[in-house]
PDB file of C-alpha atoms in Angstrom:
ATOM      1  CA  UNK A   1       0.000   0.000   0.000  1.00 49.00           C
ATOM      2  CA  UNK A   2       2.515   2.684   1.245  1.00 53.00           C
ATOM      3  CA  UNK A   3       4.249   4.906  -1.952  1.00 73.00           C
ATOM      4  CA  UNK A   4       1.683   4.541  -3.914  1.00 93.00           C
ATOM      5  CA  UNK A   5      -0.793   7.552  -5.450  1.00 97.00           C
ATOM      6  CA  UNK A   6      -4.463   7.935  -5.075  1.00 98.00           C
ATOM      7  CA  UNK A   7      -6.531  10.431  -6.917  1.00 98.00           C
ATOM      8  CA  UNK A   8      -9.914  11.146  -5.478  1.00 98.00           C
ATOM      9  CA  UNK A   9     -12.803  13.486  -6.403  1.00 98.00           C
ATOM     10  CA  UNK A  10     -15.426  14.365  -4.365  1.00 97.00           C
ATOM     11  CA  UNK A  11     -13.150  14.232  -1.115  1.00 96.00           C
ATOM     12  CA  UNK A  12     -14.006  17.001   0.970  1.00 95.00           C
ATOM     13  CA  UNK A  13     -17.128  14.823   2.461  1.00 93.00           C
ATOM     14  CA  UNK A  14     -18.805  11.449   2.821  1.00 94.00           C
ATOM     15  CA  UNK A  15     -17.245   8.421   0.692  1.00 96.00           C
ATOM     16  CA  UNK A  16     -14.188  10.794  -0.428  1.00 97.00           C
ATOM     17  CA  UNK A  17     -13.596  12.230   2.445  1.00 97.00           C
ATOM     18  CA  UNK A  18     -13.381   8.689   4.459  1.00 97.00           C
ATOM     19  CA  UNK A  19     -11.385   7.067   1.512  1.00 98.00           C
ATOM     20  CA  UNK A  20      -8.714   9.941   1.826  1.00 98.00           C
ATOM     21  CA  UNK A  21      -8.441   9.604   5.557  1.00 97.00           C
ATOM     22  CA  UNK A  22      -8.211   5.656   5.504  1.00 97.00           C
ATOM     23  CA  UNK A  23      -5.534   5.354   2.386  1.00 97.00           C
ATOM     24  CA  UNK A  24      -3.464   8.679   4.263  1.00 96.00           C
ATOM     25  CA  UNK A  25      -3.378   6.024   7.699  1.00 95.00           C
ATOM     26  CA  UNK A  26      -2.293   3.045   5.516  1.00 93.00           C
ATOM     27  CA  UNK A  27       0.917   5.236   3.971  1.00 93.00           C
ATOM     28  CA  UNK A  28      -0.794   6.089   0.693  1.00 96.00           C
ATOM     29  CA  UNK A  29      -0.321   9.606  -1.114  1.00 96.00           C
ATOM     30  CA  UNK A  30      -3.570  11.198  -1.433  1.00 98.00           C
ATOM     31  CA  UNK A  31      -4.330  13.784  -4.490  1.00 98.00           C
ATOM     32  CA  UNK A  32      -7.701  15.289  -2.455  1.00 98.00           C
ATOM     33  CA  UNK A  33      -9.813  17.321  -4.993  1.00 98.00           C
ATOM     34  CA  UNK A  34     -12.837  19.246  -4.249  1.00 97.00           C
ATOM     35  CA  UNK A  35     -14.068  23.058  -5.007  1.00 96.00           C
ATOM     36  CA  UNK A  36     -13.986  24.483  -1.599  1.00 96.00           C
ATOM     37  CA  UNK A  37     -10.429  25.360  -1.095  1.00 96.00           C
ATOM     38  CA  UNK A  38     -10.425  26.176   2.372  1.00 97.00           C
ATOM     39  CA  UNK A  39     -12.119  22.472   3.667  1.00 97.00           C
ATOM     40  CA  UNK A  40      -9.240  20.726   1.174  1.00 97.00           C
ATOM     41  CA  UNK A  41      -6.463  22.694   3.053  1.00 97.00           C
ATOM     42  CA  UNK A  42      -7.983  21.809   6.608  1.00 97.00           C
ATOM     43  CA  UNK A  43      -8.611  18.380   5.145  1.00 97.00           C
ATOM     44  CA  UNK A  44      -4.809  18.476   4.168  1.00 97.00           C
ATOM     45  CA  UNK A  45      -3.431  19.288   7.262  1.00 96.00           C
ATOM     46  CA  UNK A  46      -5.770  16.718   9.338  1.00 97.00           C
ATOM     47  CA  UNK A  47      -4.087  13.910   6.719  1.00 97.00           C
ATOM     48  CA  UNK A  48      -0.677  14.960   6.849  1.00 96.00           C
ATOM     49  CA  UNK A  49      -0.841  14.102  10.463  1.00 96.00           C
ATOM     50  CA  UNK A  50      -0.703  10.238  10.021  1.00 95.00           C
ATOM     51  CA  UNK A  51       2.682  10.803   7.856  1.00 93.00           C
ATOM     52  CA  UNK A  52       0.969  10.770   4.264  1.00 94.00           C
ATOM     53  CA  UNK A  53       2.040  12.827   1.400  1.00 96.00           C
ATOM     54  CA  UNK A  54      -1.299  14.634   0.452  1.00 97.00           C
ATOM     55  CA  UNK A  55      -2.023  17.095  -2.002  1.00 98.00           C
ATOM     56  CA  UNK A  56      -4.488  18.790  -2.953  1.00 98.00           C
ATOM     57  CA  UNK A  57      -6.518  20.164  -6.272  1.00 98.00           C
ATOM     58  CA  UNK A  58      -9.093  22.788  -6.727  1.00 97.00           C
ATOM     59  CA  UNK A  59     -11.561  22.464  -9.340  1.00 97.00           C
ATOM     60  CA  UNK A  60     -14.920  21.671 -10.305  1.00 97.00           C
ATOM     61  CA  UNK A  61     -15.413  18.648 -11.972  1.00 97.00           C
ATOM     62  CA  UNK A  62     -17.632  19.380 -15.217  1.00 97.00           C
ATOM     63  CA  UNK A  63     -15.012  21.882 -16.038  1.00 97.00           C
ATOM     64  CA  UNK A  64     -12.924  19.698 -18.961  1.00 97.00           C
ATOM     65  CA  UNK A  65     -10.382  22.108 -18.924  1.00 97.00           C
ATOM     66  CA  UNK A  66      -9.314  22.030 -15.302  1.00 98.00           C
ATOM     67  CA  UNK A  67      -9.835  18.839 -15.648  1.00 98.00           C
ATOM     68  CA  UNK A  68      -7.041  18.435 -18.098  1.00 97.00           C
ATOM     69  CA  UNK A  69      -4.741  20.712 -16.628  1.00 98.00           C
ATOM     70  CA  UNK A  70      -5.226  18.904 -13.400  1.00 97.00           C
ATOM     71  CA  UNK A  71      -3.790  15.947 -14.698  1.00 98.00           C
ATOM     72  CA  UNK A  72      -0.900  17.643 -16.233  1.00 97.00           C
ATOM     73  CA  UNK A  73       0.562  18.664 -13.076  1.00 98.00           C
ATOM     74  CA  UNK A  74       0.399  15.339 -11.305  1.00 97.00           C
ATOM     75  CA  UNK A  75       2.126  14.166 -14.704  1.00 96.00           C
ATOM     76  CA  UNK A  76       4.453  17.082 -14.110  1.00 97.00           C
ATOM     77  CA  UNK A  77       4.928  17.135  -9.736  1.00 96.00           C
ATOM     78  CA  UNK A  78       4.046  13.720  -9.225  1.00 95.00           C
ATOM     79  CA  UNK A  79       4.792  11.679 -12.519  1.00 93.00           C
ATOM     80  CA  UNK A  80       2.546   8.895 -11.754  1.00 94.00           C
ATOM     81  CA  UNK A  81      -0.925   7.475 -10.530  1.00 97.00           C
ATOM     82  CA  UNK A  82      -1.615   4.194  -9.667  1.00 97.00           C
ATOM     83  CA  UNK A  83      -5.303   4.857  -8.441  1.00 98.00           C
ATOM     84  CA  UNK A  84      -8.261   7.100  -9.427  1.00 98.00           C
ATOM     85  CA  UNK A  85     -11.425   7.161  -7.639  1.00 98.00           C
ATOM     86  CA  UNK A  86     -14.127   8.979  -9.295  1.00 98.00           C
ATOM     87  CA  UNK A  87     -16.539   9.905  -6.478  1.00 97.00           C
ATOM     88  CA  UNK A  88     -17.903  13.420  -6.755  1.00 95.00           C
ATOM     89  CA  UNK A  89     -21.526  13.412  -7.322  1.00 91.00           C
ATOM     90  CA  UNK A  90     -24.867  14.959  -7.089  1.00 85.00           C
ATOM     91  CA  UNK A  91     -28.028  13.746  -6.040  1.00 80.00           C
ATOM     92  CA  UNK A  92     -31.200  16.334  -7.501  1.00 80.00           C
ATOM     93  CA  UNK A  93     -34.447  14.355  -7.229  1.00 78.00           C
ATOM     94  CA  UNK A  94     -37.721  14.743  -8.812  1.00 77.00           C
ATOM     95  CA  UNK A  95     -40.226  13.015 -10.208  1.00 82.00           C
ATOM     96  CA  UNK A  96     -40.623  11.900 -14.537  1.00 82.00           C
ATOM     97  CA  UNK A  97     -43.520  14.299 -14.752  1.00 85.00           C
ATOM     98  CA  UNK A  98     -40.980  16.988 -13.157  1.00 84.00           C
ATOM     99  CA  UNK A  99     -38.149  16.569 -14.531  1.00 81.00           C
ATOM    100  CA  UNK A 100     -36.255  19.312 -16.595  1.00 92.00           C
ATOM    101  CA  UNK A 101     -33.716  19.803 -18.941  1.00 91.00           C
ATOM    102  CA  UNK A 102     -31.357  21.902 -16.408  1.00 92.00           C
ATOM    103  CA  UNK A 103     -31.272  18.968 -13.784  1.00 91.00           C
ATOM    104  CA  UNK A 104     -31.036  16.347 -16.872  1.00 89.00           C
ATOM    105  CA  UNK A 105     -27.871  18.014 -18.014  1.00 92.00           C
ATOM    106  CA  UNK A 106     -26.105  19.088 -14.522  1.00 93.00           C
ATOM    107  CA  UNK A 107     -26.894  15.657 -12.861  1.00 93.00           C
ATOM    108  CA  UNK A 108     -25.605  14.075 -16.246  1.00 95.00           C
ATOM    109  CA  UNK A 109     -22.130  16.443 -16.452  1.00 96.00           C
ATOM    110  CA  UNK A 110     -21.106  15.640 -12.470  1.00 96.00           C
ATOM    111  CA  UNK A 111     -22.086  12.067 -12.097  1.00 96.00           C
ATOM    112  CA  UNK A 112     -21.184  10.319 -16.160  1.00 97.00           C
ATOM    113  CA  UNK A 113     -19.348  12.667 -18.064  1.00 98.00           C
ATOM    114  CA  UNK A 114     -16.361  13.459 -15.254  1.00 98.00           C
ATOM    115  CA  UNK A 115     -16.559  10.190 -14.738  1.00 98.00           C
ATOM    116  CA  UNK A 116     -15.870   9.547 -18.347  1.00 98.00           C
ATOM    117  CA  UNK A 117     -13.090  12.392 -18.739  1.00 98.00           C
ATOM    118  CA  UNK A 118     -11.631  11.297 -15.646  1.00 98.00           C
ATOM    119  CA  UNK A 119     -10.872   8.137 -16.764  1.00 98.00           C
ATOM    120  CA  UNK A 120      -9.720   8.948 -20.139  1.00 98.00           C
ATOM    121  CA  UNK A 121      -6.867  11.286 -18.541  1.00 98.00           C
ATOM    122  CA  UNK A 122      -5.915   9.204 -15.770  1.00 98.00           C
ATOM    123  CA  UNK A 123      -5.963   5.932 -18.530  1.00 98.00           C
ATOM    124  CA  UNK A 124      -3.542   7.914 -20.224  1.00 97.00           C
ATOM    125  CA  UNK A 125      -1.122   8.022 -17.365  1.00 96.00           C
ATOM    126  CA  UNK A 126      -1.712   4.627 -16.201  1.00 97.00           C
ATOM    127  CA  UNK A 127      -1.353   3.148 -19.813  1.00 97.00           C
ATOM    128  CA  UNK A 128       2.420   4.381 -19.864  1.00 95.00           C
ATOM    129  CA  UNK A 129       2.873   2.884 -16.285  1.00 94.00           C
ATOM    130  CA  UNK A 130       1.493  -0.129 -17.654  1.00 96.00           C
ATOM    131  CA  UNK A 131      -0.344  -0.808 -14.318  1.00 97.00           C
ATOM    132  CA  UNK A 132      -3.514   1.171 -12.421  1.00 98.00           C
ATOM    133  CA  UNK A 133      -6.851   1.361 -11.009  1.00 98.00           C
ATOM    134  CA  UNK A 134     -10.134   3.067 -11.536  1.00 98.00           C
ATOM    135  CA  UNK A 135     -13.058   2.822  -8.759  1.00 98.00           C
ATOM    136  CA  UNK A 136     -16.198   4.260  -9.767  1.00 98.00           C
ATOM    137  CA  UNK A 137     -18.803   5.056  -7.400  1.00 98.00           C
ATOM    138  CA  UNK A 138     -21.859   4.315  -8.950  1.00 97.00           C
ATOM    139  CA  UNK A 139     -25.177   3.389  -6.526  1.00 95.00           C
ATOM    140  CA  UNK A 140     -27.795   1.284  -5.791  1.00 94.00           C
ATOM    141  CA  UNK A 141     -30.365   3.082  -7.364  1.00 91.00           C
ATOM    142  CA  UNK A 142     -28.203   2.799 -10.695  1.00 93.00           C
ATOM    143  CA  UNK A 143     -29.067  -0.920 -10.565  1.00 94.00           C
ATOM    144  CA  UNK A 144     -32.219  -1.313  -9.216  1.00 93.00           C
ATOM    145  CA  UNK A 145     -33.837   1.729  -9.885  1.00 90.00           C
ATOM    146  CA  UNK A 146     -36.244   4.292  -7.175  1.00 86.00           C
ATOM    147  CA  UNK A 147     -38.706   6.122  -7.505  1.00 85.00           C
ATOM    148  CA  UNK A 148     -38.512  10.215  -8.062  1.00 83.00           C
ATOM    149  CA  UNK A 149     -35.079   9.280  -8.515  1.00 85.00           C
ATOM    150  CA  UNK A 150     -35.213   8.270 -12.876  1.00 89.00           C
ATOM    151  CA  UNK A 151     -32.433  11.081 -13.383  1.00 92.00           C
ATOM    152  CA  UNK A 152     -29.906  10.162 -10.541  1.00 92.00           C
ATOM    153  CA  UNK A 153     -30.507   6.734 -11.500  1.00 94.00           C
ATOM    154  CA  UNK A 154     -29.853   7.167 -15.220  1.00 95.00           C
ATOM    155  CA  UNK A 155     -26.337   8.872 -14.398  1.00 96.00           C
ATOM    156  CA  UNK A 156     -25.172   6.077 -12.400  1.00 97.00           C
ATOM    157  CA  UNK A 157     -26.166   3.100 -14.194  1.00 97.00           C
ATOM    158  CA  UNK A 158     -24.368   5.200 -17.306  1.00 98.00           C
ATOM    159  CA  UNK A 159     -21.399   4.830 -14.690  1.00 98.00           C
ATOM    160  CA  UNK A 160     -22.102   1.070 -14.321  1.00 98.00           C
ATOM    161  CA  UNK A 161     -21.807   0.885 -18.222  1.00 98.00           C
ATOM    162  CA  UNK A 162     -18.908   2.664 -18.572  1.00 98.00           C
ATOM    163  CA  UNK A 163     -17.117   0.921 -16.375  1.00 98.00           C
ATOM    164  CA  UNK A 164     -17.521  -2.472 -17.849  1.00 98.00           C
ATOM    165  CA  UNK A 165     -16.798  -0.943 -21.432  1.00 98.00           C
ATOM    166  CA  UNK A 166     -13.484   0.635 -20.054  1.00 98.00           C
ATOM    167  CA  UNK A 167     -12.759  -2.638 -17.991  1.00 98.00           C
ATOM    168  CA  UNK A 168     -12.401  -4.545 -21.425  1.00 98.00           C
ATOM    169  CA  UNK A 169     -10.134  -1.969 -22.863  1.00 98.00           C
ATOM    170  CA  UNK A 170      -7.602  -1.165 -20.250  1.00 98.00           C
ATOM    171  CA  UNK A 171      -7.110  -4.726 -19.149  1.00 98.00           C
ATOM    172  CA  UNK A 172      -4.314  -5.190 -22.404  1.00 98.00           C
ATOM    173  CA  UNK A 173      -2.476  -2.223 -20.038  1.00 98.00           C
ATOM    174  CA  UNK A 174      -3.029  -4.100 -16.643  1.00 98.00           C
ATOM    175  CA  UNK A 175      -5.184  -1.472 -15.657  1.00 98.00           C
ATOM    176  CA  UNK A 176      -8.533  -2.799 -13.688  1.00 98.00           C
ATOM    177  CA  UNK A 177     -11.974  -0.683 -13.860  1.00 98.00           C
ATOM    178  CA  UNK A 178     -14.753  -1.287 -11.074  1.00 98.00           C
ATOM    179  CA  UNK A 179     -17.881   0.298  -9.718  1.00 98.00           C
ATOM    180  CA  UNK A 180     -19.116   0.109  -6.200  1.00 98.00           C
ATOM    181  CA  UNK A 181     -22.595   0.683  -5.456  1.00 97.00           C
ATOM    182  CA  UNK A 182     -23.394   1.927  -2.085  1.00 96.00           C
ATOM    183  CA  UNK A 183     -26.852   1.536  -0.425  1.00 93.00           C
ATOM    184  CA  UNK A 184     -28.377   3.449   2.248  1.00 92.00           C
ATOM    185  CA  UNK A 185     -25.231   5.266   3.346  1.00 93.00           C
ATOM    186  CA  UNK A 186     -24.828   8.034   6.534  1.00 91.00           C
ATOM    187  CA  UNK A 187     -23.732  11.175   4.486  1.00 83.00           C
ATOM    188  CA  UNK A 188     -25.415  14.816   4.586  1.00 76.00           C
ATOM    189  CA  UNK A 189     -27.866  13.632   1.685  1.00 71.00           C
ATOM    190  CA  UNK A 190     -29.652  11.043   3.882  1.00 75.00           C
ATOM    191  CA  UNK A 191     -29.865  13.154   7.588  1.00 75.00           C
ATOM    192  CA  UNK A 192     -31.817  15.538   5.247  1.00 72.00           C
ATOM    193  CA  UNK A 193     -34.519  12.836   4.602  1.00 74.00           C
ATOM    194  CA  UNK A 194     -37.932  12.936   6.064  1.00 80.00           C
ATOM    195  CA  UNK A 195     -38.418  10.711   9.104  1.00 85.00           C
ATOM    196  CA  UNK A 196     -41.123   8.659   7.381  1.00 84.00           C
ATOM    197  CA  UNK A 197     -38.759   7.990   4.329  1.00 82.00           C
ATOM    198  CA  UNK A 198     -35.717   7.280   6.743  1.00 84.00           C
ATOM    199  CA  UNK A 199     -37.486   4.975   8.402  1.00 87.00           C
ATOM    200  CA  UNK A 200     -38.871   3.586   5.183  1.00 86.00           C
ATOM    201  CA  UNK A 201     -35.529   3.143   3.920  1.00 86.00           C
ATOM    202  CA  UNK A 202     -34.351   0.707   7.296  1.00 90.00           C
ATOM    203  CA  UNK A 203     -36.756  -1.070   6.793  1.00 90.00           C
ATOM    204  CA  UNK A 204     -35.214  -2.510   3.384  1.00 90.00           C
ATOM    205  CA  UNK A 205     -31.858  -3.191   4.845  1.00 93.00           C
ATOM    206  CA  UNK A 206     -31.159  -7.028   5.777  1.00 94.00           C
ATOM    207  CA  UNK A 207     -28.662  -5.724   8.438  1.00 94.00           C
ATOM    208  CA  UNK A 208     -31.240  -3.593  10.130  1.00 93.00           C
ATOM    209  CA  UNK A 209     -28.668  -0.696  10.010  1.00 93.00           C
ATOM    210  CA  UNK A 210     -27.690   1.988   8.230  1.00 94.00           C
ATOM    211  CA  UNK A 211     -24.123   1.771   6.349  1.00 95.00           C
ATOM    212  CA  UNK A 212     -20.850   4.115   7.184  1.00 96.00           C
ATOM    213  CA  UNK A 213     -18.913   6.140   4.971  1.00 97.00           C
ATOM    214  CA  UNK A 214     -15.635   4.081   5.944  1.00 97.00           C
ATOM    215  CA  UNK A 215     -17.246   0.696   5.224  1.00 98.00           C
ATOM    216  CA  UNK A 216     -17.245   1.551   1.489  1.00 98.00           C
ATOM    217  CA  UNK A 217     -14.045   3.097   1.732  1.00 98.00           C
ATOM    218  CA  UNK A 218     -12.829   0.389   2.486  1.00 98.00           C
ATOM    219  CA  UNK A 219     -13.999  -1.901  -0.166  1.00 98.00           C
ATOM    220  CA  UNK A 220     -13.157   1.308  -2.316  1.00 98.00           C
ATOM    221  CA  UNK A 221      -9.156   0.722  -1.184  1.00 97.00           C
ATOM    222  CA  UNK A 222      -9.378  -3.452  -1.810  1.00 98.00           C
ATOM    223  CA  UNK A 223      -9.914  -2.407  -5.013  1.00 98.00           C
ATOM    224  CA  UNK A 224      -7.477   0.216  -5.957  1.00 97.00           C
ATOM    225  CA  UNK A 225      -4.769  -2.399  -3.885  1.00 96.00           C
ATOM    226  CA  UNK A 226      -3.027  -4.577  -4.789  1.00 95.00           C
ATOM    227  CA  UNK A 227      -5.217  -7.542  -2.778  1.00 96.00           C
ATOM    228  CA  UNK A 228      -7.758  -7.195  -6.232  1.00 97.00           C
ATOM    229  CA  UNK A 229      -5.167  -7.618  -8.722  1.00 97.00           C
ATOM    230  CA  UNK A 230      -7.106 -10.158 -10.646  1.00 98.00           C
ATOM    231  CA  UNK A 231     -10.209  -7.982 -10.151  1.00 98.00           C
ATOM    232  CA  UNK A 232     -11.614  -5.886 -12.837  1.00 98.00           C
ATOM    233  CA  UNK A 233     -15.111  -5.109 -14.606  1.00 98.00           C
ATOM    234  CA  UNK A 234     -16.898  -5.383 -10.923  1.00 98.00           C
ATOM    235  CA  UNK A 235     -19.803  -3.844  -9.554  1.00 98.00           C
ATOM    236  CA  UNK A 236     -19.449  -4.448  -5.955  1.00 98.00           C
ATOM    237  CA  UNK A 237     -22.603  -3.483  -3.874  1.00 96.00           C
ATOM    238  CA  UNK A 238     -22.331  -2.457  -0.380  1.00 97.00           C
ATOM    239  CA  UNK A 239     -25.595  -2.224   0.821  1.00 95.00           C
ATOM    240  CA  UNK A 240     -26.292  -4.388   4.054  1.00 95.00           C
ATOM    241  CA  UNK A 241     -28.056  -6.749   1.991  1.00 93.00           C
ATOM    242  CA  UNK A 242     -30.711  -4.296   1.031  1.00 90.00           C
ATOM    243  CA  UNK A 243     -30.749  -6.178  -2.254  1.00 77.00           C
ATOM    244  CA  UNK A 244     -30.546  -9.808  -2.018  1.00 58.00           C
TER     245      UNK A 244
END
């Protein structure tokens, strides 16, 4: 694990956020990325703490251009990547009947087409290293489906698809591509549910409990270690058996 590079977006909460934290205590070097500048730098400091290298990168996501210039200078400061984990997300619910072309497009841009661009650039590095690994965060709802939720769930099953289509063509250049689909996680999104629909929500989980941020990080850092490398092409839920 330790010496090795971790890019992930999305990191200044929730899944990111608990990824970062758990790969800076086993020795990795974290690339944190996020818009608000201020929460990356005390993020930064709090990680450099357990010994880790961390870095950090400010930009938003559906900007292509930062996007690419972003992976320049790890290219240029760094010179290498051996893990990307393409987190950052939105979640904008409404119903079919109420859905418009703003939310369409926004929800689309953050949660497929970074993803997408993402992966091309960091492929790019990887390819010449002639080793890496992509995690995508995709969700439950991407598979299964919810209602008032068609959007959100649209974007991440694109993420499911993508990630078996760039499985089959990075696997020539020893680089593995896998999704991980949380279920009913504990992140700001799902304190600001409704009792009723909280409650509505436990009841579907096998476990009886809601899941953690760090139990998918953790599945999140199997798979960009070396303890998956014969692993690629995987959706991996992680869900509490909320779909069984």
């Amino acid at each position: 694990m330790k010496e090795k590079t971790i890019l992930i977006t999305g990191s200044t909460r929730g899944i990111g956020y608990s990824t970062a934290k758990i790969a800076a205590k086993q020795g990795w070097s974290i690339i944190l990325q996020g818009r608000n500048e201020e929460r990356l730098l005390e993020i930064k400091e709090e990680l450099s703490a357990y010994g880790a290298t961390v870095y950090h990168l400010t930009y938003d996501v559906t900007d292509l251009d930062a996007i690419k210039k972003s992976f320049m200078w790890v290219k240029k400061n760094i010179g290498h990547l051996d893990a990307l984990v393409n987190n950052a997300g939105i979640l904008d619910d409404a119903l079919l009947g109420m859905v418009s072309k703003k939310q369409l497009s926004q929800t689309f841009a953050v949660n497929t087409e970074a993803v997408i661009y993402h992966m091309q650039y960091a492929s790019r590095l990887m390819m010449k290293q002639k080793h890496g690994s992509i995690i995508n965060v995709s969700s439950i709802i991407g598979r299964f489906g919810n209602t008032g939720q068609t959007v959100y769930g649209a974007s991440k099953a694109a993420v499911i698809g993508a990630t078996f289509s760039a499985a089959k063509e990075l696997a020539p250049y020893n680089i593995r591509v896998n999704a991980v689909a949380p279920g009913f996680i504990e992140t700001n999104m799902t304190e600001q549910l409704p009792e009723d629909k909280f409650k509505q929500r436990m009841s579907e989980i096998k476990m009886g409990r809601i899941g953690k941020p760090e139990e998918v990080a953790n599945v999140i850092l199997f798979l960009a270690s070396d303890l998956s490398s014969y692993v690629t092409g995987q959706v991996i839920g992680v869900d509490g058996g909320m779909v069984i």
